[in-house]
Coordinates of C-alpha atoms in Angstrom, one line a residue:
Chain A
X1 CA -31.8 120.6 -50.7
X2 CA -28.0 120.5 -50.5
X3 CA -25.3 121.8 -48.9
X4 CA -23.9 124.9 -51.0
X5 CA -21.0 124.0 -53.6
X6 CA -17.5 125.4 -52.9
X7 CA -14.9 125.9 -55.3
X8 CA -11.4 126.8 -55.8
X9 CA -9.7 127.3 -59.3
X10 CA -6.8 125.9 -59.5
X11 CA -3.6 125.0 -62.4
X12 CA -2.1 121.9 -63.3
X13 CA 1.4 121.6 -63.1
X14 CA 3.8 119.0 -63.8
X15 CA 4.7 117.3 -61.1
X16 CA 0.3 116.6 -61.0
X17 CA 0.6 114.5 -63.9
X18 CA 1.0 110.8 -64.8
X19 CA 3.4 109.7 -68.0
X20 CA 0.7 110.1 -70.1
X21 CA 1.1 114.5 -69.3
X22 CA -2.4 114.2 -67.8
X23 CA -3.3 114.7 -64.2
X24 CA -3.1 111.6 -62.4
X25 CA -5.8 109.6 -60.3
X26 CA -3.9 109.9 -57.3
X27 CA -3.8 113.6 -57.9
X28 CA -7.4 113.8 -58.6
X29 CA -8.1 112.6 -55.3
X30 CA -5.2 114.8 -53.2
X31 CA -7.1 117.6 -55.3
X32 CA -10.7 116.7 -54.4
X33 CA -10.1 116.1 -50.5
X34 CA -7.8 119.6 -50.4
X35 CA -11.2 121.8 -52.1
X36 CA -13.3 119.7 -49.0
X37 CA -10.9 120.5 -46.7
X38 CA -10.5 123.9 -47.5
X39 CA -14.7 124.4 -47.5
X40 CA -14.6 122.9 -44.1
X41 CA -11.9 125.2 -42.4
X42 CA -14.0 128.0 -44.3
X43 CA -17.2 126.9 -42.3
X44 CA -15.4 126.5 -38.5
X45 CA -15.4 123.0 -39.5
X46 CA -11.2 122.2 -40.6
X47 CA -8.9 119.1 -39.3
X48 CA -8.2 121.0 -36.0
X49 CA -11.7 122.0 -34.8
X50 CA -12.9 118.0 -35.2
X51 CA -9.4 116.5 -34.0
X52 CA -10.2 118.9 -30.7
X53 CA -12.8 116.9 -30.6
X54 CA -10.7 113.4 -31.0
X55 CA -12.7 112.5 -34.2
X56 CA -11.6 112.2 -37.4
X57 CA -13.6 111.5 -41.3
X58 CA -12.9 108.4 -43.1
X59 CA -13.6 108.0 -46.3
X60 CA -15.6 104.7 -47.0
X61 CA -16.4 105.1 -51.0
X62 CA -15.6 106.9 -53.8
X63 CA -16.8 106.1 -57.6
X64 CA -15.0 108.1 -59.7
X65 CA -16.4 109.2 -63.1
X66 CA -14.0 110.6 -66.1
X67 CA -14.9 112.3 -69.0
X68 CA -11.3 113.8 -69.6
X69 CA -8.3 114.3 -68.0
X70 CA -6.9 117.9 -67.6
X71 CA -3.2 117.9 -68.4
X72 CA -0.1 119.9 -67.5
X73 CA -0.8 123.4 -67.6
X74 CA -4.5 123.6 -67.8
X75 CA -6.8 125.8 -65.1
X76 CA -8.9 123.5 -64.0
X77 CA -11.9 124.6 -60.9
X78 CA -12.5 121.7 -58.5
X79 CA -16.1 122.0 -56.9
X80 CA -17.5 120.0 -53.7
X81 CA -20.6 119.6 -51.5
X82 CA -21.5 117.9 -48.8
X83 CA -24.7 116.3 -50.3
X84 CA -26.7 114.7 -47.8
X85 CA -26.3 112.7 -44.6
X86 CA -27.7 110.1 -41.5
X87 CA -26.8 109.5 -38.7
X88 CA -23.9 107.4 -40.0
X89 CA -22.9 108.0 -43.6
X90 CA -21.9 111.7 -45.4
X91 CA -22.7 112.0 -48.8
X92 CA -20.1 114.4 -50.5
X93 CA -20.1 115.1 -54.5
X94 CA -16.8 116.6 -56.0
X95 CA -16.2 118.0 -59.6
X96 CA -13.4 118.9 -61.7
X97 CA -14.5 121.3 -64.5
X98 CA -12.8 123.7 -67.1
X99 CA -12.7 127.1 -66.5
X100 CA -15.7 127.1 -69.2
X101 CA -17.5 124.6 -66.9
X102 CA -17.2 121.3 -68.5
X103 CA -17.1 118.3 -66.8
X104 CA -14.1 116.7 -66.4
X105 CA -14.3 114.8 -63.4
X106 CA -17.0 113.9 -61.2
X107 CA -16.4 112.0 -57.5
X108 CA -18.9 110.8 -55.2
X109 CA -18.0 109.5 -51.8
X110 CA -19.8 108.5 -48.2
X111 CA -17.7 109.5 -45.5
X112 CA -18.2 108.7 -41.7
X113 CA -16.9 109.9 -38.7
X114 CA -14.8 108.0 -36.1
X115 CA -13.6 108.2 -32.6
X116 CA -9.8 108.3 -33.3
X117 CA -8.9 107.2 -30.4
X118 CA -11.4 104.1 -30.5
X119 CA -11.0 104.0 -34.0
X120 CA -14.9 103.4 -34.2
X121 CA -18.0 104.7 -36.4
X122 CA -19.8 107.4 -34.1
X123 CA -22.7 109.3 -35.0
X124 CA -21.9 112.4 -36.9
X125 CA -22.4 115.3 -34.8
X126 CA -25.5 117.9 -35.5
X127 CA -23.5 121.3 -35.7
X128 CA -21.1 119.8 -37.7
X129 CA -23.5 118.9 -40.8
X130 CA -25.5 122.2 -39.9
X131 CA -22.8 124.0 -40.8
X132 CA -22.6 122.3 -44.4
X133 CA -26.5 122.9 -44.9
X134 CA -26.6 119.2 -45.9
X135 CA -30.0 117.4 -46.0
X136 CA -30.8 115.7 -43.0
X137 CA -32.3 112.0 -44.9
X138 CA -32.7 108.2 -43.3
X139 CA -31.5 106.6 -45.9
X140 CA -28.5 108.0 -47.6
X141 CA -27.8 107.6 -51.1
X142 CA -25.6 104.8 -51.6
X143 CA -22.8 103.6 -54.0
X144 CA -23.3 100.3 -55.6
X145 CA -20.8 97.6 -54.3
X146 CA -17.9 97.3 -56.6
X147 CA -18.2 94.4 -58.7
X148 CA -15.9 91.2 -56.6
X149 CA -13.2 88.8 -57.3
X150 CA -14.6 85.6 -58.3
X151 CA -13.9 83.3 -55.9
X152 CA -13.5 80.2 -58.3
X153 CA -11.2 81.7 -61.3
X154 CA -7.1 83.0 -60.0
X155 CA -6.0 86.4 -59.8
X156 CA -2.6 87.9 -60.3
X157 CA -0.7 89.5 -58.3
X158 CA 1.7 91.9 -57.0
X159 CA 3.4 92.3 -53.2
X160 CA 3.8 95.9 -52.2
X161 CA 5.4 97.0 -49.1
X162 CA 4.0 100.3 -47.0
X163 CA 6.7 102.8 -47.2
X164 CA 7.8 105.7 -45.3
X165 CA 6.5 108.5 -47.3
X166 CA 3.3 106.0 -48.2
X167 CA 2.0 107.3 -44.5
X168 CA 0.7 110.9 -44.4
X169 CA 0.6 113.0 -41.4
X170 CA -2.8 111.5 -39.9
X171 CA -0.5 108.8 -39.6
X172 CA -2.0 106.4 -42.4
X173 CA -1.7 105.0 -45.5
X174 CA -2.8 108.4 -47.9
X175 CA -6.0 107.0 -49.7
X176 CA -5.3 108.5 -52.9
X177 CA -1.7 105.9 -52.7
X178 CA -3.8 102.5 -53.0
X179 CA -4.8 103.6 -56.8
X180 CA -1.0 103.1 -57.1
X181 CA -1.1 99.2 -55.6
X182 CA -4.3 99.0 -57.6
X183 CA -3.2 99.6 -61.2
X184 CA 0.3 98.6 -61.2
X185 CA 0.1 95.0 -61.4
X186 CA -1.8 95.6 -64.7
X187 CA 1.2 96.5 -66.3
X188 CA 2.8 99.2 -68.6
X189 CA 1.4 97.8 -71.7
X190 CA -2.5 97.4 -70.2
X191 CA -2.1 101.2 -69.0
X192 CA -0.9 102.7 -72.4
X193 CA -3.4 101.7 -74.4
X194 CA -6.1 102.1 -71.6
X195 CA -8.1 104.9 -70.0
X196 CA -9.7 104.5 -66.7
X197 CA -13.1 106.0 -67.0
X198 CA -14.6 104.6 -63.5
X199 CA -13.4 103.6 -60.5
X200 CA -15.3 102.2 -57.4
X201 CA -13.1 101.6 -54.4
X202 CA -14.2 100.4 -50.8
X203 CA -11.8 100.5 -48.1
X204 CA -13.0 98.1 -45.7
X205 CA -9.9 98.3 -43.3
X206 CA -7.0 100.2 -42.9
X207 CA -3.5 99.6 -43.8
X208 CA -0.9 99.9 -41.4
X209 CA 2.6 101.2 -41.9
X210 CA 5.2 98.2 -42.1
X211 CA 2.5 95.7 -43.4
X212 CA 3.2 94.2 -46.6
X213 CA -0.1 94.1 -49.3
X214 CA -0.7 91.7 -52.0
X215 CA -3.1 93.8 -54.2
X216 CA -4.9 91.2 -56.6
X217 CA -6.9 91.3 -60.6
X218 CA -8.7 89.7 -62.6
X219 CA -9.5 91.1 -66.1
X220 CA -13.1 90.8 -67.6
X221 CA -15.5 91.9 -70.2
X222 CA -12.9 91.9 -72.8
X223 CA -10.1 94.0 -71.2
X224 CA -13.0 97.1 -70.4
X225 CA -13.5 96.0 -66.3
X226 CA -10.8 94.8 -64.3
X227 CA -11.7 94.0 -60.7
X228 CA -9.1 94.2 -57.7
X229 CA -8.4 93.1 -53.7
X230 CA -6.0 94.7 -51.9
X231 CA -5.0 91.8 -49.2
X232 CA -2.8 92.0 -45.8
X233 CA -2.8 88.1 -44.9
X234 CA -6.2 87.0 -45.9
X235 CA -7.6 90.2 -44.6
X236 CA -9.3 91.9 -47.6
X237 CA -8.4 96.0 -47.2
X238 CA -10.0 97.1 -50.1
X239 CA -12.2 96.4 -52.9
X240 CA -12.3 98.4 -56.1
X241 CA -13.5 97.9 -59.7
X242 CA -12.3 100.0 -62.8
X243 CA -14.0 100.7 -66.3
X244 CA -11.6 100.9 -68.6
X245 CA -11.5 102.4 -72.5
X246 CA -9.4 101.4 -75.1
X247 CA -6.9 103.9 -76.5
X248 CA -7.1 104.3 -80.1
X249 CA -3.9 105.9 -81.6
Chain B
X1 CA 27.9 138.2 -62.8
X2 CA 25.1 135.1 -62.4
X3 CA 22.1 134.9 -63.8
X4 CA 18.7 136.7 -62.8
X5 CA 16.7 135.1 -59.8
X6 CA 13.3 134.0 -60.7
X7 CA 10.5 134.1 -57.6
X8 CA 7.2 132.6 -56.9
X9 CA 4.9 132.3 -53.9
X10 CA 3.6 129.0 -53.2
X11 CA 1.2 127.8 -50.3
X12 CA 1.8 124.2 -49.0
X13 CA -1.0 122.2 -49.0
X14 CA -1.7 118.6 -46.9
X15 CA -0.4 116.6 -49.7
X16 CA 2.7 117.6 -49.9
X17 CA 3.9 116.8 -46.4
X18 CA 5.0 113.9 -45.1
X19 CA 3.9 112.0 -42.3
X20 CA 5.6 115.3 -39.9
X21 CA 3.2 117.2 -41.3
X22 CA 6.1 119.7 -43.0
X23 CA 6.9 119.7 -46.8
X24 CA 8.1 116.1 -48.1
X25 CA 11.7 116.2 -49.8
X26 CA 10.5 114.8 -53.0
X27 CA 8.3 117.9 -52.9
X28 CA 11.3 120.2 -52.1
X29 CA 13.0 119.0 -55.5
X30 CA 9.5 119.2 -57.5
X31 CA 8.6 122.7 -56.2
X32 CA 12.1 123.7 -56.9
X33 CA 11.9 122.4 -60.6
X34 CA 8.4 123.6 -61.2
X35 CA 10.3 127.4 -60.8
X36 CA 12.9 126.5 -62.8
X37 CA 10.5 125.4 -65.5
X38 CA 8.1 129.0 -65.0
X39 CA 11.8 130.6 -65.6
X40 CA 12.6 128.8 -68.8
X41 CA 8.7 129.4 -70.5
X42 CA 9.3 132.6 -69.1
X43 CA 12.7 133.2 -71.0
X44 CA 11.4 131.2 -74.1
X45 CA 13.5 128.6 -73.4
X46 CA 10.8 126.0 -71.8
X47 CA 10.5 122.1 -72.4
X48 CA 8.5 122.3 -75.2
X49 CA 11.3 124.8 -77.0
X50 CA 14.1 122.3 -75.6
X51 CA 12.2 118.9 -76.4
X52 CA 11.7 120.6 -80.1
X53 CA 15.8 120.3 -80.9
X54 CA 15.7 116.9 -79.7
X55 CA 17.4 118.2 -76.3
X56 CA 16.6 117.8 -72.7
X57 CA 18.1 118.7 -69.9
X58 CA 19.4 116.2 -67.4
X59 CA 19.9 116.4 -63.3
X60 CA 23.3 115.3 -62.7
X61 CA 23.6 116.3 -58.9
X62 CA 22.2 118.3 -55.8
X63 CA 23.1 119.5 -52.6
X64 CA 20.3 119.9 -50.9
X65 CA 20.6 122.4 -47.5
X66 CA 17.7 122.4 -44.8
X67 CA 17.6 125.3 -42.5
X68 CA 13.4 124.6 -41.5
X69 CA 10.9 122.4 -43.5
X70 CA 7.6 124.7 -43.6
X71 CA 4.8 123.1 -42.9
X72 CA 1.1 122.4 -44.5
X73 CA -0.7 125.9 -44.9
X74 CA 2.3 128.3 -44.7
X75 CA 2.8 130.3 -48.1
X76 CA 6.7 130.5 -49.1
X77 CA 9.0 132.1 -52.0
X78 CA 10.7 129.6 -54.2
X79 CA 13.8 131.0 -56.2
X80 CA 15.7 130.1 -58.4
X81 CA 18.7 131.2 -60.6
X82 CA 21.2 129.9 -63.2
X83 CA 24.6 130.6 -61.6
X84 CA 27.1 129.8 -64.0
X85 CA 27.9 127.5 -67.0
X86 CA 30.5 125.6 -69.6
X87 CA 30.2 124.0 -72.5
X88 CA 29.0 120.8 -71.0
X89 CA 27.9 121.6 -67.6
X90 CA 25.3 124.3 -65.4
X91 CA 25.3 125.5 -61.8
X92 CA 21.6 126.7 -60.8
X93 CA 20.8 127.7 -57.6
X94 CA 17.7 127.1 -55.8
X95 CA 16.2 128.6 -52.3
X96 CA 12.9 128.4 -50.8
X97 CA 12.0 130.9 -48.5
X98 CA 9.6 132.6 -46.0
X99 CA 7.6 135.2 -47.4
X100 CA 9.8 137.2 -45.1
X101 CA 13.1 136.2 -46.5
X102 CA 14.3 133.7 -43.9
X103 CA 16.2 130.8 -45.6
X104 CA 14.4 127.8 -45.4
X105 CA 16.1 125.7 -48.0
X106 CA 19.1 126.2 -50.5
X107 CA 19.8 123.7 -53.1
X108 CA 22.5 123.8 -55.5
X109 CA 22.2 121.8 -58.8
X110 CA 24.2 120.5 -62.1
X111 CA 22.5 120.3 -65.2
X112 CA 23.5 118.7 -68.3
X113 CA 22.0 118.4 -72.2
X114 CA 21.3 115.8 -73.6
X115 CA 20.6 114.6 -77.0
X116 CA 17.3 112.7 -76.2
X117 CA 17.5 110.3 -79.1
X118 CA 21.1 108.8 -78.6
X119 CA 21.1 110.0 -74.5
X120 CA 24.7 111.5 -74.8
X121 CA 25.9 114.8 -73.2
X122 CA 25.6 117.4 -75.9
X123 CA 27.4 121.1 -75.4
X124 CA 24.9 123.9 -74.4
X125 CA 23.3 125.9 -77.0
X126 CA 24.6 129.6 -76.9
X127 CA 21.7 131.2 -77.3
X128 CA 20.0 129.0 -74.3
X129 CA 22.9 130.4 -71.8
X130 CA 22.2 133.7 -72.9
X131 CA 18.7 133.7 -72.7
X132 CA 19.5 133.0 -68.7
X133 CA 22.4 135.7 -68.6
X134 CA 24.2 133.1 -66.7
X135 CA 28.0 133.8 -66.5
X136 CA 30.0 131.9 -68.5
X137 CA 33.4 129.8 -67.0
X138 CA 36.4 127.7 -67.7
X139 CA 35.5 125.9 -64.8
X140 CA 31.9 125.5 -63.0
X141 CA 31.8 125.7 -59.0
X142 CA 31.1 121.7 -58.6
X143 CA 29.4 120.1 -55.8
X144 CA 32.0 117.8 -53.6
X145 CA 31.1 113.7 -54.2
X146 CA 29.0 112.0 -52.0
X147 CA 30.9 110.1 -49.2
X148 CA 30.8 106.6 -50.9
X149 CA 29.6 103.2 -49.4
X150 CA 32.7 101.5 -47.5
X151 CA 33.0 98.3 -49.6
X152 CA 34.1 96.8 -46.7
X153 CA 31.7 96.9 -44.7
X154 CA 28.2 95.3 -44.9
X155 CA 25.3 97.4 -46.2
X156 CA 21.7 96.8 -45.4
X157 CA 19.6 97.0 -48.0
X158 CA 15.7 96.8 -49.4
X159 CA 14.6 96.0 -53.1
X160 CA 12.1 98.5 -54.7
X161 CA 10.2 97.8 -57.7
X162 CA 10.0 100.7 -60.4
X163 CA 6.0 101.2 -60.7
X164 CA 4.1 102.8 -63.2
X165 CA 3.3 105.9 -61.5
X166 CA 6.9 106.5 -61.1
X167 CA 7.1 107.3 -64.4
X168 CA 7.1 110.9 -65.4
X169 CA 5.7 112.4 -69.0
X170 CA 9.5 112.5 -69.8
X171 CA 9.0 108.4 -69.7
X172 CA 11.7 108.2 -66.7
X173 CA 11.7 108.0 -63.2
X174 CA 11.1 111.1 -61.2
X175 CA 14.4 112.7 -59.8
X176 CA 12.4 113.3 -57.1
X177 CA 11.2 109.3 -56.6
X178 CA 15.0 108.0 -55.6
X179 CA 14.4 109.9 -52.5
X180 CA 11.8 107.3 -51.6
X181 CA 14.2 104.4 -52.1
X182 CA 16.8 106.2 -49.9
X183 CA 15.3 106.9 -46.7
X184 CA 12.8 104.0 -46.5
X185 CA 15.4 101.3 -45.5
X186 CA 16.5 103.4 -42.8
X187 CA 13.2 102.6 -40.9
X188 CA 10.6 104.4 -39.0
X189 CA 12.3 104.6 -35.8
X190 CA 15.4 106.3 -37.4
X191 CA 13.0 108.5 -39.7
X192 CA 11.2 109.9 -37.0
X193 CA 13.9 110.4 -34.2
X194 CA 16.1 112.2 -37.1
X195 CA 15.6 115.4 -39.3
X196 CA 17.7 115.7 -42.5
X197 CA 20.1 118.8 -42.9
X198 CA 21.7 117.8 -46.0
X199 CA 21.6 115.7 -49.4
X200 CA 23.9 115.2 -51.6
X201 CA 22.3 113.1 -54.7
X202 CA 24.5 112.0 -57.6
X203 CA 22.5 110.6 -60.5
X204 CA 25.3 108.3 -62.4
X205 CA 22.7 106.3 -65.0
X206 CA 18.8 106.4 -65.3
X207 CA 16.9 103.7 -63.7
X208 CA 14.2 102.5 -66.1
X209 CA 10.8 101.1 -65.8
X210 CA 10.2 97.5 -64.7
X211 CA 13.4 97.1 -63.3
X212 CA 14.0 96.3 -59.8
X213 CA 16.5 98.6 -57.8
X214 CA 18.3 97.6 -54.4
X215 CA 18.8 100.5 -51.8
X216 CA 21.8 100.3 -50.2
X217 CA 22.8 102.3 -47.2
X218 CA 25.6 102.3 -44.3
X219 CA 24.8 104.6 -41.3
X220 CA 28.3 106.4 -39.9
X221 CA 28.9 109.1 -37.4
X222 CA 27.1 108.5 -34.5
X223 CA 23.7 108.3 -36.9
X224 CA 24.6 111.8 -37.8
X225 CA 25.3 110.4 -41.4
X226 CA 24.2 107.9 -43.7
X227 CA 25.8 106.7 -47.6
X228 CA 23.5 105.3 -49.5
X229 CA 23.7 103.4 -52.9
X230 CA 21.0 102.3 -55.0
X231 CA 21.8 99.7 -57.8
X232 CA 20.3 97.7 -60.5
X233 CA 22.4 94.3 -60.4
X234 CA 26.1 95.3 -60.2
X235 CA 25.7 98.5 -61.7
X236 CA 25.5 102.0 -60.0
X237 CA 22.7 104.3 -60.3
X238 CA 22.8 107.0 -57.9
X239 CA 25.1 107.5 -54.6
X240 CA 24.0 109.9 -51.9
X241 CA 25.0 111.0 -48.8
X242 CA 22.7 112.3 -46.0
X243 CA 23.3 114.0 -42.9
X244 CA 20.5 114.4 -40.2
X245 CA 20.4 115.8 -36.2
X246 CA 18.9 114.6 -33.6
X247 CA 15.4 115.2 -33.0
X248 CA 14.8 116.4 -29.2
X249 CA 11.1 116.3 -27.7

């Protein structure tokens, strides 16, 4: 069995959105970690009771399903549960639904906990996933590997550099901002008359304020997959492959 | 007599702080917009209304006063009123406040129309002033300049690339988004050893997407001030000036 499902209602507003008037991917995320965050503080479980305790959760995965994109305006109820877990690895589901219940969104993730000071895996600690009534397994369900690079054809890419307001207040790079590094280099006329549908991103290591990123494509499957690295030096950050539909006017 | 103030309550949430953990300043400027936005549907005058007659309204300037930043979780009042008005130009006020009354922010703004086809100043609609009960003047209470760049002295600056995601649904760059090209050259060391107490933005001409902007700034005053320019080649876009204090641990 799993961990009961939260969820908050909440309304799009403009500021949310992309150019396209329909909540953005970033904001999809920002939304999805604020309903886990706000299920945790609900269970004695928020940022402050685990930081007491000098660890913190990464997120290691997410694939990212979409149906439809809410837009400005629209009441939208974001859902999560903590799904299952080892020792190791969280499993957390999130949704995004209409008011009437229909799928917008779905997000699964694997999360696991670190030693901030260390900045290494620990095991994740008993009271913690008693409290989200997860199901205890040994091995966890895990996300497919998104699709790589291939080694022997080029990429393009694009040099960002890690700004200021890039870092939030756990002192990182926000994860939801490496969707904007991701999908930029595609280019304005790629992104109008595409729709992301899924999205598999791995964050392998973290970036660091001041470091500049070369975040890497290469297109496939006639213009439907396109498959990115997000690179300090030859270090590879990230990994992340998006499904993509064509737009039809 | 000005026109009627306009409330909402709003709870910060984690992603709209920065890195201090308090409420980001491009959040300031969106929160603030988002209630002059309620206003307008409210009044019958919202975007759509606008948009329908071919008009928009433009930013032209703000002066942006910080008393406190609140921070992630606290719930605040955003205001907002249209002051006053002429043919061609309108004063609105802004305020964010504790749910006690305590000033945390004023901001004081000048709108323009705009003719969004040909993108030339239009005079205000009648009936859109009236719908506000703004007061109408000969002359609006304007907002000093911005101290300007001393052309000759040196300016350090940073090159930004507009990306995709900077983009609103109105197909320009977010007012809120030149904020990020302002403070970041002034470095982490600066940014975290200074508060900001006042902004005063200028917007001269729209930056546009895929161009490439330069932010200029010159630092004055003992660090207590900073004039900033950002430019696309030789032209203008926006001026600012900035004045911070001292943070003291």
């Amino acid at each position: 069995m799993s961990g009961e499902i939260f969820s908050q209602e909440h309304q799009i507003v403009y500021y949310e959105t992309d150019q396209t008037g329909k909540l953005s991917i970033p904001m999809i995320f920002n939304l999805a970690i604020l309903a886990s965050a706000n299920q945790s503080k609900l269970l004695g479980q928020g940022e402050e009771q685990v930081h007491a305790n000098k660890n913190g959760w990464v997120v290691l995965q997410y694939d990212l399903h979409i149906t439809k994109r809410p837009q400005n305006g629209d009441v939208i109820v974001i859902k999560t549960q903590a799904q299952e877990y080892n020792p190791y690895f969280a499993v957390r589901n999130f949704w995004l639904e209409t008011s009437t219940g229909e799928e917008l969104v779905k997000i699964k993730s694997i999360f696991a906990m670190i030693d901030m000071e260390q900045r290494k895996m620990i095991r994740i600690p008993q009271d913690i996933m008693d409290a989200y009534q997860a199901t205890k397994v040994k091995y966890i369900d895990k996300i497919p590997a998104p699709q790589t690079i291939d080694a022997t054809l080029p990429t393009v890419k694009q040099a960002y550099h890690v700004r200021y307001l890039d870092i939030d207040s756990n002192q990182h790079v926000n994860n939801a901002q490496y969707f904007d590094w991701l999908i930029d280099p595609l280019g304005t006329e790629f992104l109008q008359s595409h729709e992301l549908v899924n999205l598999n991103i791995k964050y392998a290591t973290e970036v660091r304020y001041g470091q500049e990123v070369e975040s890497h494509f290469q297109v496939f499957d006639n213009q439907m997959t396109t498959v990115h690295q997000i690179k300090v030096g030859e270090s590879i950050n990230t990994e992340a492959s998006l499904k993509w539909r064509k737009i039809i006017n």
